Short mmCIF file of C-alpha atoms in Angstrom, two decimals:
data_model
loop_
_atom_site.label_atom_id
_atom_site.label_comp_id
_atom_site.label_asym_id
_atom_site.label_seq_id
_atom_site.Cartn_x
_atom_site.Cartn_y
_atom_site.Cartn_z
CA MET E 526 -14.74 -10.70 8.71
CA ASN E 527 -15.32 -13.89 6.64
CA ASP E 528 -16.39 -16.71 9.46
CA SER E 529 -16.22 -19.38 7.00
CA PHE E 530 -12.53 -19.09 6.70
CA LYS E 531 -10.49 -21.13 9.20
CA PRO E 532 -6.49 -19.99 9.09
CA LYS E 533 -4.13 -22.57 9.87
CA ILE E 534 -1.65 -20.61 12.51
CA ILE E 535 1.23 -22.23 13.64
CA TYR E 536 2.45 -21.02 17.27
CA PHE E 537 6.16 -21.48 17.56
CA LEU E 538 6.64 -21.49 21.62
CA CYS E 539 10.06 -21.81 23.84
CA SER E 540 9.96 -24.97 26.12
CA TRP E 541 10.63 -22.36 29.08
CA CYS E 542 8.38 -19.44 29.08
CA GLY E 543 5.83 -19.92 25.62
CA THR E 544 4.85 -23.47 26.87
CA GLY E 545 4.65 -22.52 30.47
CA GLY E 546 2.23 -20.05 29.34
CA SER E 547 0.24 -22.51 27.57
CA GLU E 548 0.22 -24.42 31.12
CA THR E 549 -0.85 -21.63 32.67
CA ALA E 550 -3.74 -21.21 30.47
CA SER E 551 -4.69 -24.67 30.98
CA ALA E 552 -4.29 -24.55 34.74
CA PHE E 553 -6.69 -21.51 34.74
CA GLY E 554 -9.21 -23.06 32.22
CA LEU E 555 -8.32 -20.69 29.40
CA HIS E 556 -9.27 -21.49 25.87
CA TYR E 557 -7.87 -20.37 22.70
CA PRO E 558 -8.86 -20.84 18.74
CA GLU E 559 -8.67 -24.90 18.06
CA ASN E 560 -7.12 -23.92 14.63
CA VAL E 561 -3.99 -22.63 16.60
CA LEU E 562 -1.33 -25.36 16.64
CA PRO E 563 1.10 -24.75 19.34
CA PHE E 564 4.81 -26.19 18.16
CA ARG E 565 7.30 -26.29 21.18
CA VAL E 566 11.05 -25.32 20.26
CA ASN E 567 13.46 -25.55 23.12
CA CYS E 568 14.27 -21.96 22.92
CA THR E 569 13.29 -19.29 20.04
CA GLY E 570 16.81 -18.62 19.43
CA SER E 571 17.23 -22.25 18.16
CA LEU E 572 14.25 -21.51 15.52
CA SER E 573 15.95 -21.46 12.07
CA THR E 574 14.25 -19.09 9.83
CA VAL E 575 14.04 -21.95 7.35
CA TYR E 576 11.20 -23.66 9.70
CA ILE E 577 9.25 -20.28 9.28
CA LEU E 578 9.80 -20.46 5.62
CA ARG E 579 8.69 -23.88 5.18
CA ALA E 580 5.51 -23.59 7.31
CA PHE E 581 4.10 -20.26 4.86
CA LEU E 582 5.35 -22.43 1.69
CA GLU E 583 3.42 -25.40 2.81
CA GLY E 584 0.05 -23.63 3.47
CA ALA E 585 -0.01 -22.00 7.19
CA ASP E 586 -1.85 -18.72 6.97
CA GLY E 587 0.07 -17.34 9.83
CA VAL E 588 3.12 -17.81 12.55
CA VAL E 589 3.40 -16.44 16.12
CA ILE E 590 6.95 -17.08 17.63
CA SER E 591 6.48 -16.56 21.56
CA GLY E 592 9.59 -16.76 23.74
CA CYS E 593 10.57 -15.01 27.43
CA HIS E 594 10.90 -11.78 28.19
CA PRO E 595 14.25 -9.61 27.44
CA GLY E 596 16.66 -11.04 30.11
CA ASP E 597 14.63 -14.20 30.94
CA CYS E 598 15.95 -16.26 28.44
CA HIS E 599 16.78 -20.06 30.27
CA TYR E 600 19.84 -19.78 27.86
CA ASN E 601 20.45 -16.04 28.35
CA ASN E 602 20.37 -14.45 25.21
CA GLY E 603 18.15 -16.78 23.06
CA ASN E 604 15.32 -14.42 22.90
CA PHE E 605 17.79 -11.71 21.40
CA ARG E 606 19.08 -13.88 18.72
CA ALA E 607 15.28 -14.80 18.15
CA ARG E 608 14.35 -11.28 17.45
CA ARG E 609 17.40 -10.44 14.86
CA ARG E 610 16.27 -13.71 12.93
CA VAL E 611 12.51 -12.51 12.99
CA ALA E 612 13.84 -8.88 11.77
CA ILE E 613 15.94 -10.96 9.30
CA ILE E 614 13.12 -13.04 7.94
CA LYS E 615 10.48 -10.11 7.73
CA SER E 616 12.95 -7.95 5.82
CA ILE E 617 13.32 -10.52 3.39
CA LEU E 618 9.57 -11.27 3.06
CA ASP E 619 9.34 -7.57 3.00
CA THR E 620 11.59 -7.13 0.02
CA LEU E 621 10.19 -10.09 -1.78
CA GLY E 622 6.35 -8.65 -1.26
CA LEU E 623 5.68 -11.79 0.63
CA GLU E 624 3.67 -10.54 3.40
CA PRO E 625 5.84 -9.90 6.16
CA GLU E 626 2.93 -9.37 8.29
CA ARG E 627 2.13 -13.11 8.90
CA ILE E 628 4.73 -13.21 11.20
CA TRP E 629 4.33 -12.09 14.94
CA PHE E 630 6.70 -11.68 17.64
CA ARG E 631 5.56 -11.49 20.83
CA TYR E 632 6.96 -12.36 24.63
CA VAL E 633 4.94 -14.41 26.97
CA ALA E 634 6.29 -15.55 30.14
CA HIS E 635 5.46 -18.62 32.14
CA GLY E 636 2.99 -17.32 34.30
CA GLU E 637 1.07 -15.15 31.43
CA GLY E 638 -1.63 -17.67 30.37
CA LYS E 639 -3.77 -15.13 29.30
CA ARG E 640 -1.57 -13.24 27.43
CA PHE E 641 -0.72 -16.30 25.46
CA VAL E 642 -4.51 -17.45 24.78
CA ASP E 643 -5.10 -13.46 24.04
CA THR E 644 -2.12 -13.63 21.78
CA ALA E 645 -3.37 -16.79 19.92
CA ALA E 646 -7.16 -15.28 19.44
CA GLU E 647 -5.83 -11.65 18.45
CA PHE E 648 -3.54 -13.27 15.97
CA ASN E 649 -6.32 -15.53 14.57
CA ASP E 650 -8.71 -12.74 14.01
CA TYR E 651 -6.24 -10.68 12.40
CA ILE E 652 -5.32 -13.51 9.88
CA LYS E 653 -8.92 -13.96 9.28
CA LYS E 654 -8.73 -10.29 8.16
CA LEU E 655 -5.86 -10.39 5.85
CA GLY E 656 -7.47 -13.72 4.24
CA PRO E 657 -5.44 -16.98 3.22
CA ASN E 658 -2.07 -16.82 2.67
CA PRO E 659 -1.55 -16.89 -1.18
CA LEU E 660 1.09 -19.44 -1.40
CA LYS E 661 -1.02 -21.91 0.00
CA THR E 662 -2.59 -22.85 -3.31
CA ARG E 663 0.33 -22.34 -5.58
CA ARG E 664 1.50 -25.53 -7.38
CA ASP E 665 4.68 -23.76 -8.92
CA ILE E 666 6.53 -23.78 -5.57
CA MET D 159 44.34 9.69 3.58
CA ARG D 160 47.85 8.86 2.67
CA GLY D 161 49.63 6.58 0.63
CA ALA D 162 53.02 5.86 -1.56
CA ILE D 163 52.99 6.90 -5.16
CA PHE D 164 54.85 4.69 -7.67
CA LYS D 165 55.67 6.03 -11.16
CA ILE D 166 54.84 3.55 -13.55
CA GLU D 167 55.82 3.33 -17.38
CA LYS D 168 53.06 1.17 -19.22
CA ASP D 169 51.81 -1.52 -17.45
CA PHE D 170 50.73 -1.63 -13.77
CA ASP D 171 50.87 -5.50 -14.00
CA LYS D 172 54.42 -5.79 -14.50
CA GLU D 173 55.38 -3.30 -11.70
CA ILE D 174 53.32 -5.24 -9.12
CA ARG D 175 54.76 -8.12 -9.75
CA ASN D 176 58.33 -7.18 -9.46
CA PHE D 177 57.32 -5.40 -6.37
CA LEU D 178 56.16 -8.94 -5.12
CA LYS D 179 58.80 -10.85 -6.78
CA LYS D 180 61.15 -8.54 -3.90
CA THR D 181 59.07 -9.73 -1.21
CA ILE D 182 59.86 -12.98 -1.82
CA VAL D 183 63.55 -12.59 -2.56
CA LYS D 184 63.64 -10.65 0.56
CA LYS D 185 61.99 -13.44 2.48
CA PHE D 186 59.32 -10.91 3.66
CA PHE D 187 56.66 -13.35 2.55
CA GLY D 188 57.21 -16.96 2.37
CA ALA D 189 54.67 -17.55 -0.05
CA ILE D 190 51.91 -15.45 -2.32
CA LEU D 191 48.57 -16.43 -3.19
CA ILE D 192 47.61 -15.04 -6.41
CA PRO D 193 45.24 -15.99 -9.66
CA CYS D 194 47.49 -16.98 -12.48
CA LYS D 195 46.73 -18.58 -15.99
CA VAL D 196 45.74 -22.06 -15.91
CA PRO D 197 48.14 -24.04 -18.70
CA ALA D 198 45.38 -24.65 -21.11
CA ASN D 199 45.33 -20.57 -21.26
CA ASP D 200 41.41 -20.60 -20.78
CA SER D 201 40.51 -20.00 -17.39
CA TYR D 202 42.06 -19.00 -14.02
CA ALA D 203 42.79 -20.24 -10.86
CA TYR D 204 44.66 -19.43 -7.71
CA LEU D 205 48.48 -20.36 -7.17
CA LEU D 206 50.33 -20.82 -4.07
CA ILE D 207 53.72 -19.41 -4.89
CA ARG D 208 56.80 -20.02 -3.13
CA ASP D 209 59.25 -19.83 -6.51
CA GLU D 210 59.93 -15.99 -7.42
CA ALA D 211 60.40 -16.92 -10.64
CA LEU D 212 56.63 -18.06 -11.06
CA ILE D 213 55.65 -14.57 -10.34
CA GLU D 214 55.78 -13.73 -13.98
CA LYS D 215 53.12 -15.89 -14.49
CA ALA D 216 50.76 -14.22 -12.33
CA SER D 217 47.75 -11.96 -13.04
CA ILE D 218 47.03 -9.20 -10.79
CA LEU D 219 43.88 -8.81 -12.27
CA PRO D 220 42.13 -11.56 -14.05
CA PRO D 221 39.19 -11.07 -16.51
CA VAL D 222 37.10 -13.56 -14.73
CA MET D 223 36.18 -14.83 -11.19
CA PRO D 224 36.02 -18.77 -11.77
CA ILE D 225 36.60 -19.69 -8.05
CA GLN D 226 35.82 -17.15 -5.26
CA GLY D 227 39.10 -16.08 -3.25
CA GLY D 228 37.63 -15.94 0.24
CA ARG D 229 36.69 -20.15 -0.45
CA VAL D 230 40.30 -20.55 -1.47
CA LEU D 231 41.51 -18.83 1.41
CA LYS D 232 39.24 -20.80 3.62
CA SER D 233 40.51 -24.10 2.15
CA PHE D 234 43.79 -22.63 2.94
CA THR D 235 43.49 -22.01 6.32
CA ARG D 236 40.73 -23.74 7.57
CA LEU D 237 42.65 -25.80 10.32
CA GLY D 238 44.31 -23.17 11.97
CA LYS D 239 46.98 -20.08 11.16
CA ILE D 240 49.70 -20.37 8.52
CA ASP D 241 53.62 -20.99 9.74
CA ALA D 242 54.81 -18.54 7.19
CA LYS D 243 53.73 -15.04 6.07
CA VAL D 244 51.32 -15.31 3.05
CA ALA D 245 50.29 -12.51 1.08
CA VAL D 246 46.98 -12.73 -0.96
CA ILE D 247 46.15 -10.69 -3.98
CA MET D 248 42.61 -10.52 -4.33
CA ARG D 249 40.02 -8.41 -5.69
CA PRO D 250 37.74 -6.26 -3.15
CA CYS D 251 34.92 -8.84 -2.81
CA GLU D 252 37.05 -11.91 -2.23
CA ILE D 253 38.93 -9.84 0.51
CA ARG D 254 35.40 -8.96 2.07
CA ALA D 255 34.33 -12.59 1.67
CA SER D 256 37.66 -13.58 3.54
CA ILE D 257 37.04 -10.99 6.18
CA GLU D 258 33.64 -12.49 6.99
CA LEU D 259 34.62 -15.89 6.79
CA SER D 260 37.16 -14.89 9.57
CA LYS D 261 34.44 -13.73 11.61
CA LEU D 262 32.77 -17.40 11.28
CA GLU D 263 35.94 -18.85 12.10
CA GLN D 264 36.58 -20.42 8.81
CA VAL D 265 39.87 -18.62 8.10
CA ASP D 266 42.42 -17.45 10.07
CA LEU D 267 44.30 -14.14 9.04
CA THR D 268 46.94 -14.24 11.73
CA ASN D 269 49.99 -14.43 9.20
CA VAL D 270 48.29 -13.35 5.73
CA THR D 271 48.42 -10.02 4.47
CA LEU D 272 45.57 -8.92 2.09
CA ILE D 273 46.67 -6.80 -0.86
CA SER D 274 43.29 -5.84 -2.94
CA VAL D 275 43.09 -4.05 -6.23
CA ASP D 276 40.64 -1.46 -7.94
CA CYS D 277 38.67 -3.57 -9.80
CA PRO D 278 36.68 -2.70 -12.69
CA GLY D 279 34.32 -6.16 -12.57
CA VAL D 280 34.41 -9.02 -14.25
CA ILE D 281 33.50 -10.98 -17.39
CA PRO D 282 30.52 -13.58 -16.90
CA LEU D 283 32.16 -16.59 -16.79
CA SER D 284 30.46 -18.41 -19.63
CA ASP D 285 30.80 -15.58 -22.00
CA TYR D 286 34.69 -15.36 -21.21
CA LEU D 287 34.80 -19.11 -21.53
CA GLU D 288 32.76 -19.22 -25.11
CA ASP D 289 36.16 -17.19 -26.44
CA PRO D 290 38.92 -16.43 -23.78
CA VAL D 291 41.04 -14.69 -26.13
CA LYS D 292 37.76 -12.11 -27.02
CA GLY D 293 37.04 -12.07 -23.29
CA THR D 294 40.48 -10.82 -22.45
CA ASP D 295 39.85 -7.88 -25.05
CA THR D 296 36.71 -7.04 -23.67
CA PHE D 297 38.25 -6.91 -20.20
CA LYS D 298 40.49 -4.85 -21.61
CA GLU D 299 38.43 -2.40 -22.96
CA ALA D 300 36.32 -2.55 -19.48
CA PHE D 301 39.30 -1.75 -17.63
CA LYS D 302 39.86 1.46 -19.59
CA THR D 303 36.63 2.68 -19.35
CA TRP D 304 35.74 1.29 -15.86
CA GLU D 305 32.05 1.40 -17.39
CA SER D 306 31.59 -1.24 -19.66
CA ASP D 307 28.55 -3.47 -20.57
CA SER D 308 30.39 -6.49 -20.82
CA VAL D 309 31.13 -6.81 -17.38
CA ARG D 310 28.66 -9.09 -15.11
CA GLU D 311 25.31 -7.41 -14.24
CA LEU D 312 26.34 -7.06 -10.55
CA CYS D 313 29.59 -5.94 -11.36
CA LYS D 314 28.13 -2.61 -13.39
CA VAL D 315 26.59 -1.44 -10.08
CA CYS D 316 28.99 -2.36 -7.27
CA TYR D 317 30.21 0.47 -5.42
CA ASN D 318 32.61 -1.32 -2.91
CA PHE D 319 34.95 -2.09 -5.66
CA THR D 320 38.11 -0.08 -4.10
CA LEU D 321 39.30 -0.15 -0.70
CA THR D 322 37.50 -2.41 1.78
CA GLY D 323 39.07 -4.32 4.63
CA SER D 324 42.70 -5.14 3.17
CA ASP D 325 45.93 -4.36 4.58
CA LEU D 326 47.17 -3.02 1.70
CA HIS D 327 45.37 -1.39 -1.10
CA ILE D 328 46.62 -1.06 -4.72
CA GLY D 329 45.00 1.73 -6.26
CA ILE D 330 45.43 1.50 -10.19
CA LEU D 331 42.27 3.61 -11.08
CA GLY D 332 43.66 6.31 -12.91
CA SER D 333 47.38 4.58 -13.57
CA GLU D 334 46.98 5.92 -17.31
CA GLN D 335 48.36 9.02 -15.81
CA GLY D 336 51.28 7.18 -14.86
CA ASN D 337 50.64 6.47 -11.21
CA LEU D 338 50.27 3.95 -9.25
CA PHE D 339 49.09 4.04 -5.41
CA LEU D 340 49.91 1.47 -2.82
CA ILE D 341 47.87 2.35 0.57
CA PRO D 342 48.63 1.00 3.68
CA VAL D 343 45.29 0.51 5.95
CA SER D 344 46.42 -1.44 8.82
CA GLU D 345 49.94 -2.63 10.54
CA LYS D 346 50.48 -4.97 8.47
CA GLY D 347 50.20 -3.10 5.80
CA ARG D 348 52.81 -0.45 7.09
CA ASN D 349 54.98 -3.19 8.12
CA LEU D 350 55.39 -4.12 4.39
CA LEU D 351 55.73 -1.15 3.21
CA ASP D 352 58.50 0.07 6.03
CA PHE D 353 60.27 -2.96 5.30
CA PHE D 354 61.03 -2.16 1.70
CA ASN D 355 61.31 1.86 3.03
CA ILE D 356 58.75 2.90 0.88
CA ASN D 357 57.54 6.51 2.38
CA TYR D 358 53.80 6.47 2.45
CA GLU D 359 53.22 9.70 3.40
CA ASN D 360 52.30 10.95 0.13
CA ASP D 361 48.92 12.90 -0.71
CA ILE D 362 46.67 10.71 -2.72
CA SER D 363 43.99 12.92 -3.52
CA SER D 364 44.16 12.53 -7.18
CA TRP D 365 43.55 8.77 -6.61
CA GLU D 366 40.55 9.49 -4.06
CA ASN D 367 39.04 11.76 -6.11
CA ILE D 368 38.59 9.44 -9.08
CA VAL D 369 37.56 6.78 -7.14
CA LYS D 370 34.95 9.26 -5.16
CA LYS D 371 33.44 10.07 -9.10
CA LYS D 372 33.17 6.36 -9.65
CA GLU D 373 31.50 5.66 -6.60
CA ASP D 374 29.25 8.19 -6.74
CA GLU D 375 28.43 7.56 -10.53
CA ARG D 376 27.75 3.49 -9.34
CA LYS D 377 25.44 4.46 -6.52
CA ILE D 378 23.23 6.22 -9.06
CA LYS D 379 23.69 3.56 -11.33
CA ARG D 380 22.50 1.04 -8.46
CA LYS D 381 19.53 2.88 -7.44
CA GLU D 382 18.27 2.53 -10.92
CA PHE D 383 19.36 -1.26 -11.06
CA ARG D 384 17.60 -1.62 -7.58
CA GLU D 385 13.99 0.03 -9.14
CA ASN D 386 14.25 -2.12 -12.39
CA LEU D 387 14.78 -5.07 -10.19
CA ARG D 388 12.12 -4.44 -7.76
CA GLN D 389 9.58 -4.36 -10.56
CA GLU D 390 10.87 -7.72 -11.85
CA ILE D 391 10.84 -9.73 -8.93
CA GLU D 392 8.43 -8.45 -6.26
CA GLY D 393 5.61 -10.51 -5.46
CA ILE D 394 4.56 -14.06 -5.37
CA ASP D 395 4.01 -14.30 -8.93
CA ASN D 396 7.06 -12.58 -10.49
CA LEU D 397 9.26 -14.57 -7.76
CA LEU D 398 7.75 -17.64 -8.93
CA LYS D 399 8.63 -16.40 -12.45
CA THR D 400 12.09 -15.62 -11.71
CA PHE D 401 12.84 -18.88 -9.79
CA SER D 402 11.02 -21.12 -12.22
CA ASP D 403 13.86 -22.34 -14.27
CA CYS D 404 15.55 -23.55 -11.36
CA LEU D 405 17.13 -27.40 -11.24
CA ASN D 406 17.76 -27.60 -7.77
CA CYS D 407 21.61 -28.01 -8.06
CA HIS D 408 22.56 -26.60 -5.43
CA ASN D 409 25.80 -24.98 -7.44
CA CYS D 410 25.13 -21.35 -6.16
CA MET D 411 25.36 -22.72 -2.59
CA ARG D 412 28.58 -24.84 -3.44
CA VAL D 413 30.58 -21.71 -4.91
CA CYS D 414 29.27 -19.26 -2.44
CA PRO D 415 32.06 -18.37 -0.13
CA ILE D 416 29.97 -17.19 2.70
CA CYS D 417 28.06 -20.76 2.63
CA TYR D 418 30.64 -22.59 4.87
CA CYS D 419 28.34 -25.25 6.47
CA ARG D 420 29.92 -28.62 5.91
CA GLN D 421 26.40 -30.40 5.51
CA CYS D 422 24.02 -27.92 4.43
CA PHE D 423 20.38 -28.09 5.43
CA PHE D 424 19.35 -28.49 1.84
CA ASP D 425 21.37 -31.18 1.18
CA SER D 426 21.02 -33.29 4.51
CA ASP D 427 17.90 -35.81 5.24
CA ALA D 428 15.49 -33.30 6.68
CA LEU D 429 14.35 -32.85 3.25
CA ASN D 430 14.51 -36.50 2.33
CA LEU D 431 11.25 -37.30 2.81
CA PRO D 432 8.96 -40.23 2.67
CA SER D 433 6.38 -40.59 -0.37
CA THR D 434 3.51 -40.31 1.83
CA ASN D 435 4.73 -36.93 2.65
CA TYR D 436 4.57 -35.55 -1.00
CA ILE D 437 1.34 -37.53 -1.47
CA LYS D 438 -0.40 -35.45 1.32
CA ARG D 439 1.42 -32.38 0.18
CA ALA D 440 0.02 -33.21 -3.39
CA GLU D 441 -3.53 -33.49 -1.49
CA ASN D 442 -3.27 -30.12 0.21
CA ARG D 443 -2.64 -28.00 -3.10
CA GLY D 444 -3.98 -30.02 -6.07
CA SER D 445 -0.39 -31.22 -7.02
CA ILE D 446 3.50 -30.70 -6.20
CA LYS D 447 6.20 -29.70 -8.55
CA PHE D 448 9.75 -31.85 -8.80
CA PRO D 449 12.06 -31.53 -8.02
CA PRO D 450 10.41 -30.21 -4.69
CA GLU D 451 11.68 -27.05 -2.40
CA THR D 452 13.20 -24.99 -4.95
CA LEU D 453 11.80 -21.80 -3.65
CA LEU D 454 12.69 -22.86 0.35
CA PHE D 455 15.96 -23.72 -0.93
CA HIS D 456 16.52 -19.92 -2.26
CA LEU D 457 14.81 -18.45 0.33
CA GLY D 458 16.08 -20.38 2.94
CA ARG D 459 19.57 -20.08 2.11
CA MET D 460 19.01 -16.25 1.68
CA SER D 461 17.90 -16.31 5.13
CA HIS D 462 20.97 -18.47 6.34
CA MET D 463 23.39 -15.88 4.89
CA ILE D 464 22.15 -12.84 4.06
CA THR D 465 23.66 -10.83 6.60
CA SER D 466 27.24 -11.77 5.35
CA CYS D 467 26.60 -11.57 1.37
CA VAL D 468 29.36 -9.46 -0.12
CA SER D 469 27.38 -9.75 -3.57
CA CYS D 470 30.44 -11.20 -5.34
CA GLY D 471 28.16 -12.60 -7.92
CA SER D 472 29.50 -16.09 -7.80
CA CYS D 473 26.54 -17.48 -7.59
CA GLU D 474 25.37 -16.51 -10.81
CA ASP D 475 28.46 -17.31 -12.57
CA ALA D 476 27.94 -21.17 -11.30
CA CYS D 477 24.11 -21.30 -12.45
CA PRO D 478 23.65 -23.44 -15.36
CA VAL D 479 20.57 -21.86 -16.44
CA SER D 480 21.19 -18.15 -15.64
CA LEU D 481 19.02 -17.19 -12.95
CA PRO D 482 19.64 -13.87 -11.54
CA ILE D 483 20.64 -14.87 -8.46
CA SER D 484 23.24 -12.75 -7.33
CA ARG D 485 21.38 -9.56 -8.84
CA VAL D 486 18.48 -10.93 -6.07
CA PHE D 487 20.63 -11.53 -3.16
CA SER D 488 22.54 -8.39 -3.58
CA PHE D 489 19.06 -6.91 -3.62
CA VAL D 490 17.87 -8.14 -0.30
CA ALA D 491 21.15 -8.02 1.21
CA GLU D 492 21.17 -4.52 1.36
CA ASN D 493 17.91 -4.07 2.96
CA VAL D 494 18.79 -6.44 5.70
CA GLN D 495 22.36 -5.24 6.27
CA ASN D 496 21.13 -1.62 6.75
CA LEU D 497 18.65 -3.08 8.93
CA PHE D 498 22.16 -3.77 11.43
CA ASN D 499 24.00 -1.06 9.77
CA TYR D 500 26.31 -3.62 8.84
CA VAL D 501 28.71 -3.54 5.78
CA PRO D 502 30.33 -7.02 5.64
CA GLY D 503 33.68 -7.75 5.03
CA MET D 504 34.80 -4.02 5.83
CA SER D 505 36.45 -4.65 9.47
CA VAL D 506 37.18 -7.86 11.25
CA LYS D 507 36.11 -5.97 14.35
CA ASP D 508 32.50 -5.94 13.59
CA PRO D 509 30.84 -8.98 14.37
CA VAL D 510 28.38 -10.43 12.19
CA PRO D 511 24.68 -9.46 13.05
CA THR D 512 23.71 -13.29 13.19
CA ILE D 513 26.11 -14.09 16.06
CA THR D 514 25.60 -10.75 18.30
CA TYR D 515 22.65 -9.16 19.66
CA GLU D 516 21.68 -6.07 21.49
CA GLU D 517 19.26 -5.45 24.27
CA GLU D 518 17.57 -2.42 22.98
CA GLU D 519 17.09 -2.65 19.23
CA LEU D 520 14.63 -3.96 16.54
CA LYS D 521 11.31 -2.74 18.70
CA GLU D 522 9.68 -2.57 15.66
CA PHE D 523 9.53 -6.10 14.73
CA GLU D 524 8.09 -7.04 17.85
CA ASN D 525 4.18 -7.09 18.72
CA PRO D 526 3.44 -5.17 21.59
CA TYR D 527 0.37 -7.03 23.86
CA ILE D 528 -2.99 -5.36 24.01
CA GLU D 529 -4.19 -5.98 27.53
CA THR D 530 -7.47 -5.19 26.76
CA TYR D 531 -7.87 -7.02 23.58
CA ASN D 532 -9.90 -9.98 24.89
CA ILE D 533 -12.34 -7.71 26.71
CA GLN D 534 -12.78 -5.35 23.44
CA ARG D 535 -13.51 -8.34 21.39
CA MET D 536 -16.27 -9.80 23.78
#
């Protein structure tokens, strides 16, 4: 693993469960890598695919999306819709050969501080192994 | 499948026009929306006809598709249902776009009878406009052989060229033998034929066989086309090369029947950024290209409308620099739609994938949590 490479990771958290998870983590004093940037959205179902794409094209090395567990969504079905969107965007990137594995989708509940921290750490290691996002240095985007 | 068989003498166009004329004279339809040649004789436009004499001027199968029928129907019925019964004659991809739009609540199909026609494809708009007379001849040729090189690239490999989600289908494949097929699909279509006492219980297997044969041919062609296109566009280098000529004019979005948003995200102030933003981005990667965000526009638009893309090819016709947009979109659309087992525009009943969900699905897109990950790591 290349230790000098510090990936830039955007972590989209829904404001009910994902963000709650990060609060629980802070209450327990758990740590996650500093290069993971949490980004709060109201619901993962409200996250447009364009924001994920924009993060990639502007140089994020990876994107994680965490919302409520199935059945726990504050808006009843936001997380199911988010899953469909993630499926669409990953399928598009896959078809065009643009590394869909840089997107992760994992449920994190309000109380699961450890799960939030673990996900951040695991994804960070995973992206370190993958290497930097080739779109980051392209000048003709 | 059952349908009515019409004996025709030479011109299927004339036969259908006569039939449509009768529907207006007998007041079954209040109006008919149909493509007609413009007075300048160099293009076609949709005309909403109430005067039966004008049906003479209509063209059932124009050689080009300057405007997508779905868009026409949207501007006609966006504010609610039509009072009178209206028949709409369109190509299958236009019908499918209309049905998608009706599911997205942009078109009201309540009093609309959709009539589709077998479609041999259309000629690229730029080719036709160069020489309309020659264009009409090439289209006649394409209509005869049903696999001409002069039609659009996407039309060559389209296998949804026949019966889709319409109410009544007019089968003209094999009409050289003097037969024309009227196939009612829904209640509206059957009502129309009942009204004119047309028996639609005939066996139409001769038409079905030709369609099946053509479909299979096209499917093989499509496979080949997909393989070639994949090599052409796959990967960052190839993709950026493909889209490098984009002028950022957004014509493809404006002609797309599925792009119905009144304010597109890519026209909005969300992408009107202060100069400091560009300077920061230029700093990050050394330089930044202007117009900015062309790839983001194409991929973003794709991710918004791809589940409903009907592969009509309008975007490519409208592109001033002839990018293969419709081919790329159609290629990606097939993969994404297969994910949801969805074929856009086939039925009003199955909902658009983005506005519905199932609780147990797409598990392969979730990343399961490994509880012991951090312990292993230490």
